[in-house]
mmCIF file of C-alpha atoms in Angstrom:
data_model
loop_
_atom_site.group_PDB
_atom_site.id
_atom_site.type_symbol
_atom_site.label_atom_id
_atom_site.label_comp_id
_atom_site.label_asym_id
_atom_site.label_seq_id
_atom_site.Cartn_x
_atom_site.Cartn_y
_atom_site.Cartn_z
ATOM 1 C CA MET N 1 -10.022 -12.748 6.581
ATOM 2 C CA THR N 2 -8.013 -15.175 3.706
ATOM 3 C CA TYR N 3 -5.038 -13.560 4.887
ATOM 4 C CA TRP N 4 -5.625 -14.486 8.303
ATOM 5 C CA ALA N 5 -6.511 -17.970 7.773
ATOM 6 C CA VAL N 6 -3.750 -18.610 5.773
ATOM 7 C CA LEU N 7 -1.395 -17.017 8.222
ATOM 8 C CA THR N 8 -2.650 -19.102 11.086
ATOM 9 C CA TYR N 9 -2.661 -22.303 8.816
ATOM 10 C CA LEU N 10 0.907 -21.498 8.753
ATOM 11 C CA TYR N 11 1.178 -21.056 12.043
ATOM 12 C CA LEU N 12 -0.109 -24.106 13.055
ATOM 13 C CA SER N 13 1.616 -26.447 10.289
ATOM 14 C CA THR N 14 4.987 -25.269 11.597
ATOM 15 C CA LEU N 15 4.230 -26.245 15.207
ATOM 16 C CA LEU N 16 3.309 -29.839 13.847
ATOM 17 C CA LYS N 17 6.286 -30.129 11.574
ATOM 18 C CA ASN N 18 4.657 -32.171 9.413
ATOM 19 C CA LYS N 19 5.722 -32.934 6.246
ATOM 20 C CA LEU N 20 2.728 -32.796 4.231
ATOM 21 C CA PHE N 21 1.624 -29.672 5.983
ATOM 22 C CA SER N 22 4.758 -28.067 4.714
ATOM 23 C CA ALA N 23 3.837 -28.746 1.259
ATOM 24 C CA ILE N 24 0.304 -27.661 1.280
ATOM 25 C CA SER N 25 1.757 -24.258 3.027
ATOM 26 C CA LEU N 26 3.999 -23.764 -0.387
ATOM 27 C CA LEU N 27 1.063 -24.929 -2.683
ATOM 28 C CA VAL N 28 -1.385 -22.494 -0.827
ATOM 29 C CA LEU N 29 1.110 -19.568 -1.227
ATOM 30 C CA PHE N 30 1.635 -20.532 -5.094
ATOM 31 C CA LEU N 31 -2.386 -21.086 -5.516
ATOM 32 C CA MET N 32 -2.667 -17.814 -4.194
ATOM 33 C CA ALA N 33 -0.365 -15.531 -6.017
ATOM 34 C CA ALA N 34 -1.292 -17.533 -9.084
ATOM 35 C CA PHE N 35 -4.692 -16.813 -9.083
ATOM 36 C CA ILE N 36 -5.096 -13.342 -7.608
ATOM 37 C CA ALA N 37 -8.218 -11.577 -9.183
ATOM 38 C CA PRO N 38 -7.584 -8.176 -10.690
ATOM 39 C CA ASP N 39 -8.729 -6.355 -7.823
ATOM 40 C CA VAL N 40 -6.402 -7.537 -5.051
ATOM 41 C CA SER N 41 -3.524 -5.800 -6.204
ATOM 42 C CA HIS N 42 -2.901 -2.391 -6.928
ATOM 43 C CA ASP N 43 -0.167 -3.020 -9.170
ATOM 44 C CA PHE N 44 -2.624 -4.789 -11.862
ATOM 45 C CA GLN N 45 -3.294 -2.286 -13.998
ATOM 46 C CA ASN N 46 0.323 -1.325 -13.959
ATOM 47 C CA TYR N 47 1.120 -4.879 -15.922
ATOM 48 C CA TYR N 48 -1.931 -4.889 -17.799
ATOM 49 C CA ASN N 49 -0.963 -1.726 -19.457
ATOM 50 C CA GLY N 50 2.614 -1.706 -18.918
ATOM 51 C CA TYR N 51 3.323 -5.234 -19.676
ATOM 52 C CA TYR N 52 0.995 -7.079 -21.402
ATOM 53 C CA LEU N 53 -0.641 -4.708 -23.877
ATOM 54 C CA SER N 54 3.250 -3.792 -24.325
ATOM 55 C CA ASN N 55 4.267 -3.221 -28.110
ATOM 56 C CA ALA N 56 6.924 -5.973 -27.517
ATOM 57 C CA GLU N 57 9.807 -3.678 -26.194
ATOM 58 C CA TYR N 58 11.751 -5.966 -24.176
ATOM 59 C CA PHE N 59 14.484 -3.877 -23.044
ATOM 60 C CA PRO N 60 14.824 -3.523 -19.664
ATOM 61 C CA GLU N 61 13.540 -6.639 -17.519
ATOM 62 C CA PRO N 62 13.508 -8.583 -21.049
ATOM 63 C CA ILE N 63 12.261 -11.983 -19.186
ATOM 64 C CA SER N 64 9.221 -9.907 -17.522
ATOM 65 C CA ARG N 65 8.393 -8.567 -20.729
ATOM 66 C CA ILE N 66 8.260 -11.553 -22.357
ATOM 67 C CA ILE N 67 6.074 -13.520 -19.659
ATOM 68 C CA PHE N 68 3.655 -10.683 -19.681
ATOM 69 C CA ASN N 69 3.703 -10.098 -23.556
ATOM 70 C CA GLY N 70 4.114 -13.318 -24.662
ATOM 71 C CA ALA N 71 0.878 -14.545 -23.567
ATOM 72 C CA ASN N 72 -0.676 -11.514 -24.695
ATOM 73 C CA ARG N 73 0.972 -12.525 -28.391
ATOM 74 C CA SER N 74 0.228 -16.472 -28.074
ATOM 75 C CA GLY N 75 -3.463 -15.122 -27.019
ATOM 76 C CA MET N 76 -3.661 -16.306 -23.570
ATOM 77 C CA SER N 77 -4.844 -14.186 -20.676
ATOM 78 C CA ILE N 78 -2.849 -11.984 -18.107
ATOM 79 C CA SER N 79 -3.425 -14.828 -15.249
ATOM 80 C CA VAL N 80 -1.151 -17.165 -17.043
ATOM 81 C CA SER N 81 1.554 -14.529 -16.785
ATOM 82 C CA PHE N 82 0.946 -14.490 -13.070
ATOM 83 C CA VAL N 83 1.189 -18.486 -13.069
ATOM 84 C CA ILE N 84 4.590 -18.520 -14.191
ATOM 85 C CA PHE N 85 5.813 -15.624 -11.886
ATOM 86 C CA ALA N 86 3.860 -17.380 -8.802
ATOM 87 C CA PHE N 87 5.567 -20.427 -9.629
ATOM 88 C CA LEU N 88 8.892 -19.065 -9.900
ATOM 89 C CA SER N 89 9.042 -17.033 -7.068
ATOM 90 C CA ILE N 90 8.218 -20.334 -5.019
ATOM 91 C CA ILE N 91 10.402 -22.337 -6.498
ATOM 92 C CA ILE N 92 13.390 -20.547 -6.421
ATOM 93 C CA LYS N 93 12.500 -19.467 -2.957
ATOM 94 C CA PHE N 94 11.755 -22.707 -1.491
ATOM 95 C CA LYS N 95 15.107 -23.774 -3.544
ATOM 96 C CA ALA N 96 17.201 -20.754 -1.763
ATOM 97 C CA ILE N 97 15.500 -21.409 1.413
ATOM 98 C CA LYS N 98 16.731 -25.325 1.767
ATOM 99 C CA LYS N 99 19.993 -24.528 0.548
ATOM 100 C CA LEU N 100 20.527 -21.781 3.363
ATOM 101 C CA ALA N 101 19.190 -24.834 5.828
ATOM 102 C CA LEU N 102 16.532 -22.383 7.175
ATOM 103 C CA PRO N 103 13.377 -23.715 8.903
ATOM 104 C CA VAL N 104 10.749 -23.298 5.534
ATOM 105 C CA GLY N 105 7.782 -23.026 8.174
ATOM 106 C CA LEU N 106 9.026 -20.528 10.424
ATOM 107 C CA PHE N 107 10.427 -18.555 7.206
ATOM 108 C CA LEU N 108 7.017 -18.643 5.700
ATOM 109 C CA ILE N 109 5.187 -17.530 8.538
ATOM 110 C CA ILE N 110 7.678 -14.371 9.052
ATOM 111 C CA TYR N 111 7.666 -13.898 5.275
ATOM 112 C CA PHE N 112 3.945 -13.658 4.545
ATOM 113 C CA GLY N 113 3.070 -10.786 7.202
ATOM 114 C CA LYS N 114 4.361 -8.102 4.798
ATOM 115 C CA LEU N 115 6.457 -9.336 2.305
ATOM 116 C CA PHE N 116 4.630 -12.084 0.883
ATOM 117 C CA LEU N 117 1.659 -9.574 0.438
ATOM 118 C CA LEU N 118 4.052 -6.901 -1.063
ATOM 119 C CA LEU N 119 5.733 -8.997 -3.593
ATOM 120 C CA ASP N 120 4.133 -12.095 -4.696
ATOM 121 C CA LEU N 121 0.550 -10.548 -4.609
ATOM 122 C CA THR N 122 1.806 -7.480 -6.069
ATOM 123 C CA GLN N 123 5.194 -6.678 -7.592
ATOM 124 C CA VAL N 124 5.612 -10.003 -8.984
ATOM 125 C CA ARG N 125 8.876 -9.404 -10.814
ATOM 126 C CA ALA N 126 10.446 -8.045 -7.556
ATOM 127 C CA ALA N 127 9.131 -11.499 -5.905
ATOM 128 C CA VAL N 128 11.269 -13.851 -8.566
ATOM 129 C CA ALA N 129 14.151 -11.186 -8.358
ATOM 130 C CA ILE N 130 14.300 -11.328 -4.627
ATOM 131 C CA SER N 131 14.318 -14.881 -4.706
ATOM 132 C CA LEU N 132 17.384 -15.262 -6.869
ATOM 133 C CA CYS N 133 19.077 -12.864 -4.801
ATOM 134 C CA LEU N 134 18.304 -15.072 -2.122
ATOM 135 C CA LEU N 135 20.575 -18.027 -4.295
ATOM 136 C CA ALA N 136 22.947 -15.306 -4.941
ATOM 137 C CA PHE N 137 23.481 -14.651 -1.196
ATOM 138 C CA GLU N 138 24.174 -18.430 -0.437
ATOM 139 C CA ALA N 139 26.588 -18.497 -3.148
ATOM 140 C CA TYR N 140 28.484 -15.327 -1.782
ATOM 141 C CA ILE N 141 28.864 -17.015 1.513
ATOM 142 C CA HIS N 142 30.370 -19.867 0.186
ATOM 143 C CA GLU N 143 32.566 -17.765 -1.713
ATOM 144 C CA LYS N 144 31.239 -18.440 -4.882
ATOM 145 C CA LYS N 145 31.548 -15.292 -6.786
ATOM 146 C CA ILE N 146 31.154 -15.563 -10.036
ATOM 147 C CA THR N 147 27.946 -18.145 -9.241
ATOM 148 C CA THR N 148 26.616 -14.975 -7.022
ATOM 149 C CA PHE N 149 27.485 -12.464 -10.353
ATOM 150 C CA MET N 150 24.800 -14.881 -12.372
ATOM 151 C CA TYR N 151 22.363 -14.571 -10.068
ATOM 152 C CA ILE N 152 22.022 -11.107 -9.653
ATOM 153 C CA MET N 153 22.444 -10.909 -13.576
ATOM 154 C CA LEU N 154 19.448 -13.140 -13.786
ATOM 155 C CA ALA N 155 16.953 -11.304 -10.938
ATOM 156 C CA PHE N 156 18.103 -7.984 -13.061
ATOM 157 C CA LEU N 157 16.746 -9.819 -16.202
ATOM 158 C CA PHE N 158 13.408 -9.577 -14.222
ATOM 159 C CA HIS N 159 13.787 -6.048 -12.304
ATOM 160 C CA LEU N 160 16.052 -3.262 -12.579
ATOM 161 C CA SER N 161 16.004 -3.073 -8.778
ATOM 162 C CA SER N 162 18.517 -6.415 -8.467
ATOM 163 C CA ILE N 163 21.437 -4.505 -9.529
ATOM 164 C CA MET N 164 21.417 -2.636 -6.270
ATOM 165 C CA PHE N 165 22.259 -6.506 -4.916
ATOM 166 C CA MET N 166 25.486 -5.633 -6.463
ATOM 167 C CA VAL N 167 26.661 -4.009 -2.999
ATOM 168 C CA ILE N 168 26.981 -7.903 -1.163
ATOM 169 C CA TYR N 169 30.612 -7.495 -2.939
ATOM 170 C CA PHE N 170 31.438 -4.545 -0.573
ATOM 171 C CA VAL N 171 30.093 -6.709 2.227
ATOM 172 C CA ASN N 172 33.026 -9.175 3.617
ATOM 173 C CA ASN N 173 31.734 -12.106 6.005
ATOM 174 C CA ARG N 174 33.556 -11.047 8.667
ATOM 175 C CA LYS N 175 31.596 -10.555 12.303
ATOM 176 C CA PRO N 176 30.125 -7.003 12.045
ATOM 177 C CA ASN N 177 30.873 -3.993 13.359
ATOM 178 C CA VAL N 178 28.446 -3.223 15.663
ATOM 179 C CA LEU N 179 28.897 0.328 16.464
ATOM 180 C CA PHE N 180 29.625 1.191 12.841
ATOM 181 C CA TRP N 181 26.278 -0.074 11.928
ATOM 182 C CA PHE N 182 24.652 1.378 15.059
ATOM 183 C CA MET N 183 26.180 5.239 14.054
ATOM 184 C CA ALA N 184 25.076 4.455 10.471
ATOM 185 C CA LEU N 185 21.688 3.939 11.883
ATOM 186 C CA LEU N 186 21.802 7.515 13.628
ATOM 187 C CA ILE N 187 23.364 9.183 10.602
ATOM 188 C CA GLY N 188 20.491 7.965 8.295
ATOM 189 C CA LEU N 189 17.697 9.201 11.651
ATOM 190 C CA ALA N 190 19.232 12.555 10.770
ATOM 191 C CA LEU N 191 19.599 12.457 7.149
ATOM 192 C CA SER N 192 15.380 11.842 7.737
ATOM 193 C CA PHE N 193 14.958 15.442 9.199
ATOM 194 C CA ILE N 194 17.227 17.023 6.491
ATOM 195 C CA ASP N 195 15.454 18.108 2.835
ATOM 196 C CA ILE N 196 18.008 16.491 0.289
ATOM 197 C CA LYS N 197 15.217 16.431 -2.256
ATOM 198 C CA GLY N 198 17.638 18.936 -4.515
ATOM 199 C CA TYR N 199 20.691 16.814 -4.332
ATOM 200 C CA LEU N 200 18.590 13.409 -5.005
ATOM 201 C CA PHE N 201 17.015 15.265 -7.867
ATOM 202 C CA THR N 202 20.538 15.843 -9.210
ATOM 203 C CA LEU N 203 21.986 12.762 -8.768
ATOM 204 C CA MET N 204 18.926 10.912 -10.434
ATOM 205 C CA ALA N 205 19.147 12.929 -13.288
ATOM 206 C CA LEU N 206 22.978 12.649 -13.945
ATOM 207 C CA LEU N 207 21.970 8.463 -13.563
ATOM 208 C CA HIS N 208 19.414 8.724 -16.056
ATOM 209 C CA ALA N 209 16.748 7.296 -13.329
ATOM 210 C CA PRO N 210 13.583 6.489 -14.825
ATOM 211 C CA ALA N 211 11.008 8.958 -15.088
ATOM 212 C CA ASN N 212 8.337 7.873 -12.522
ATOM 213 C CA TYR N 213 12.008 7.988 -9.964
ATOM 214 C CA LEU N 214 12.256 11.557 -10.818
ATOM 215 C CA THR N 215 8.402 12.256 -9.951
ATOM 216 C CA TYR N 216 8.424 12.144 -6.913
ATOM 217 C CA VAL N 217 11.684 14.572 -6.016
ATOM 218 C CA ASN N 218 10.438 17.251 -8.688
ATOM 219 C CA GLY N 219 8.336 19.021 -6.404
ATOM 220 C CA THR N 220 4.809 17.904 -7.902
ATOM 221 C CA SER N 221 4.452 14.957 -5.495
ATOM 222 C CA ASP N 222 2.675 15.399 -2.094
ATOM 223 C CA LEU N 223 4.233 11.882 -0.886
ATOM 224 C CA VAL N 224 5.259 12.047 2.720
ATOM 225 C CA VAL N 225 6.745 9.235 4.731
ATOM 226 C CA ASN N 226 6.644 9.002 8.521
ATOM 227 C CA PRO N 227 10.147 8.132 9.527
ATOM 228 C CA PHE N 228 8.130 6.748 13.029
ATOM 229 C CA ASN N 229 5.265 5.175 11.305
ATOM 230 C CA THR N 230 5.082 1.439 13.383
ATOM 231 C CA LEU N 231 6.349 -0.898 10.883
ATOM 232 C CA ALA N 232 9.692 1.216 10.815
ATOM 233 C CA CYS N 233 9.625 1.313 14.367
ATOM 234 C CA ILE N 234 9.575 -2.492 14.847
ATOM 235 C CA ASN N 235 12.233 -2.728 12.181
ATOM 236 C CA VAL N 236 14.695 -0.524 14.247
ATOM 237 C CA ILE N 237 13.878 -1.707 17.187
ATOM 238 C CA ILE N 238 14.890 -5.750 15.757
ATOM 239 C CA PHE N 239 17.771 -4.475 14.170
ATOM 240 C CA LEU N 240 19.127 -3.077 17.509
ATOM 241 C CA ILE N 241 18.068 -6.652 19.579
ATOM 242 C CA PHE N 242 20.767 -8.428 16.929
ATOM 243 C CA CYS N 243 23.301 -5.490 17.746
ATOM 244 C CA TYR N 244 22.986 -6.255 21.118
ATOM 245 C CA LEU N 245 22.758 -10.210 20.600
ATOM 246 C CA ARG N 246 26.698 -10.617 19.466
ATOM 247 C CA SER N 247 27.036 -14.039 19.823
ATOM 248 C CA VAL N 248 24.619 -14.940 17.470
ATOM 249 C CA PHE N 249 27.179 -13.656 14.488
ATOM 250 C CA ILE N 250 29.159 -17.037 14.594
ATOM 251 C CA ASP N 251 29.021 -17.667 10.300
ATOM 252 C CA ALA N 252 28.962 -15.856 7.311
ATOM 253 C CA LYS N 253 25.080 -16.184 6.955
ATOM 254 C CA MET N 254 24.269 -14.165 10.074
ATOM 255 C CA ASN N 255 26.832 -11.994 9.280
ATOM 256 C CA VAL N 256 25.975 -10.856 6.148
ATOM 257 C CA ALA N 257 22.271 -11.101 6.688
ATOM 258 C CA PHE N 258 23.042 -8.542 9.370
ATOM 259 C CA LYS N 259 24.607 -6.142 7.093
ATOM 260 C CA LEU N 260 22.303 -6.409 4.384
ATOM 261 C CA TYR N 261 19.133 -6.151 7.139
ATOM 262 C CA GLY N 262 21.618 -2.920 8.282
ATOM 263 C CA ILE N 263 20.967 -1.604 4.386
ATOM 264 C CA SER N 264 17.894 -1.687 4.561
ATOM 265 C CA ILE N 265 17.529 -0.181 7.972
ATOM 266 C CA VAL N 266 19.957 2.711 7.061
ATOM 267 C CA SER N 267 18.621 3.250 3.815
ATOM 268 C CA PHE N 268 14.961 3.608 4.750
ATOM 269 C CA TYR N 269 15.859 6.671 6.730
ATOM 270 C CA MET N 270 18.568 8.143 4.275
ATOM 271 C CA PHE N 271 16.566 8.506 1.125
ATOM 272 C CA ILE N 272 13.201 9.207 2.725
ATOM 273 C CA ASP N 273 13.134 12.157 0.677
ATOM 274 C CA PHE N 274 13.065 10.273 -1.814
ATOM 275 C CA PRO N 275 10.254 7.534 -1.088
ATOM 276 C CA VAL N 276 10.455 5.733 -4.246
ATOM 277 C CA LEU N 277 14.140 4.763 -3.882
ATOM 278 C CA SER N 278 13.842 4.758 -0.004
ATOM 279 C CA PHE N 279 11.051 2.050 0.384
ATOM 280 C CA ARG N 280 12.629 0.048 -2.833
ATOM 281 C CA ILE N 281 16.116 -0.444 -1.156
ATOM 282 C CA SER N 282 14.208 -1.169 2.044
ATOM 283 C CA GLU N 283 12.092 -3.493 0.676
ATOM 284 C CA PHE N 284 14.378 -5.254 -1.275
ATOM 285 C CA PHE N 285 16.839 -5.992 1.466
ATOM 286 C CA LEU N 286 14.293 -6.637 4.327
ATOM 287 C CA VAL N 287 13.958 -10.368 3.294
ATOM 288 C CA TYR N 288 17.082 -10.953 5.630
ATOM 289 C CA GLN N 289 15.361 -9.814 8.463
ATOM 290 C CA VAL N 290 13.379 -12.999 7.846
ATOM 291 C CA VAL N 291 16.935 -14.797 7.257
ATOM 292 C CA LEU N 292 17.717 -13.544 10.732
ATOM 293 C CA LEU N 293 14.626 -14.316 12.142
ATOM 294 C CA SER N 294 14.103 -17.864 11.142
ATOM 295 C CA ASN N 295 17.762 -18.744 11.383
ATOM 296 C CA LEU N 296 17.793 -17.367 15.112
ATOM 297 C CA ILE N 297 15.772 -20.694 15.995
ATOM 298 C CA GLY N 298 18.937 -22.685 15.805
ATOM 299 C CA PHE N 299 19.956 -20.840 19.009
ATOM 300 C CA ILE N 300 16.818 -21.697 20.971
ATOM 301 C CA THR N 301 16.501 -24.756 22.934
ATOM 302 C CA GLU N 302 14.543 -27.690 21.148
ATOM 303 C CA ARG N 303 11.777 -27.531 24.038
ATOM 304 C CA GLN N 304 11.505 -23.857 23.866
ATOM 305 C CA ARG N 305 11.267 -23.625 20.423
ATOM 306 C CA TRP N 306 7.534 -23.471 19.957
ATOM 307 C CA ILE N 307 7.297 -20.135 22.134
ATOM 308 C CA TYR N 308 9.846 -18.421 19.868
ATOM 309 C CA ILE N 309 7.754 -19.922 16.512
ATOM 310 C CA THR N 310 5.084 -18.455 18.686
ATOM 311 C CA LEU N 311 6.421 -15.103 18.811
ATOM 312 C CA MET N 312 7.129 -15.061 15.865
ATOM 313 C CA PHE N 313 3.618 -15.893 14.590
ATOM 314 C CA LEU N 314 2.266 -12.791 16.688
ATOM 315 C CA PHE N 315 5.158 -10.857 15.238
ATOM 316 C CA SER N 316 3.360 -11.440 11.911
ATOM 317 C CA CYS N 317 0.231 -11.175 13.032
ATOM 318 C CA VAL N 318 1.433 -7.120 13.972
ATOM 319 C CA GLN N 319 3.048 -6.789 10.196
ATOM 320 C CA LEU N 320 -0.176 -8.116 8.296
ATOM 321 C CA TYR N 321 -2.548 -6.267 10.554
ATOM 322 C CA ILE N 322 -0.585 -2.790 10.057
ATOM 323 C CA THR N 323 -0.221 -4.147 6.207
ATOM 324 C CA TYR N 324 -3.139 -4.785 5.257
ATOM 325 C CA ASN N 325 -6.334 -3.757 7.807
ATOM 326 C CA ASN N 326 -4.424 -0.505 8.840
ATOM 327 C CA ALA N 327 -2.309 0.390 5.666
ATOM 328 C CA GLY N 328 -4.533 -1.074 2.893
ATOM 329 C CA ILE N 329 -1.799 -1.906 0.518
ATOM 330 C CA ILE N 330 -3.588 -4.586 -0.913
ATOM 331 C CA GLU N 331 -7.484 -5.321 -1.035
ATOM 332 C CA SER N 332 -8.713 -8.569 0.701
ATOM 333 C CA TYR N 333 -7.944 -11.611 -1.308
ATOM 334 C CA SER N 334 -10.451 -12.834 -4.062
ATOM 335 C CA MET N 335 -9.471 -15.663 -7.072
ATOM 336 C CA SER N 336 -10.067 -15.387 -10.388
ATOM 337 C CA ILE N 337 -8.835 -18.156 -12.772
ATOM 338 C CA ALA N 338 -10.355 -16.479 -16.060
#
């Protein structure tokens, strides 16, 4: 019930437009991520054995390894590491939201339903990295190419996947060609019906991909992804809605965010035979769906905004139900201060 209670609070505090309530929202999210109990996240043992107890091999992802292993070498609990990651994720994310002039409350409502559970409560390294890439996104749309690169490199020190964000340099600020992205979606869907595991395995081997990536394409994994699962279909529908609402592409923020969201959608289907890569890319860029949806409120009249906020709350409820109650990607929440 904790997740549902927090989501409801985020919704009510956004409707009330109270700065104190918004501050409490950020504090609640920080406390949840900082003091999460070990049995809540399925990734806890990976962090404990692979980072906290590691033999100080600080490359790659040196900052993440220092935060985990440093706590161990200082005689502190792994909980200290999660406090640090939670603080960095929330603070950096808040800074990015403000710099992007997005409504904080609405952003948190949409973000909480899925991404908060997947990132801040589970993939804590990625949570910080994606927050830094949001700052890189903000710098890029303001033509600050060097600053963009610096944020990406900093994110890379937390999580290897951040290097994917270099793709932003191939995305211009101009209004998107909706037909191109619609065709890209169709091609991605078509590729999802073709078994390209062999080709991907060869490519990953040539690129010296991490061993855990290769296990998903070498024929030993029985993991199968349904291309028409509910969340995937919802994401496609939202993508198509933005293809139709071409009038909202009035600035670099909306233009680039749509293209990055397109990468999330297309990559999910294009690499569906390589689940790790498919989910990693699609989830990494899925935050730009949140950017698009939260920024869309600026096109709605003041008197009707409560309706839109309610719709986004219901959308987040659907995501939360599928992610937590149905798929069970995370256990019931509980706190630990040990």
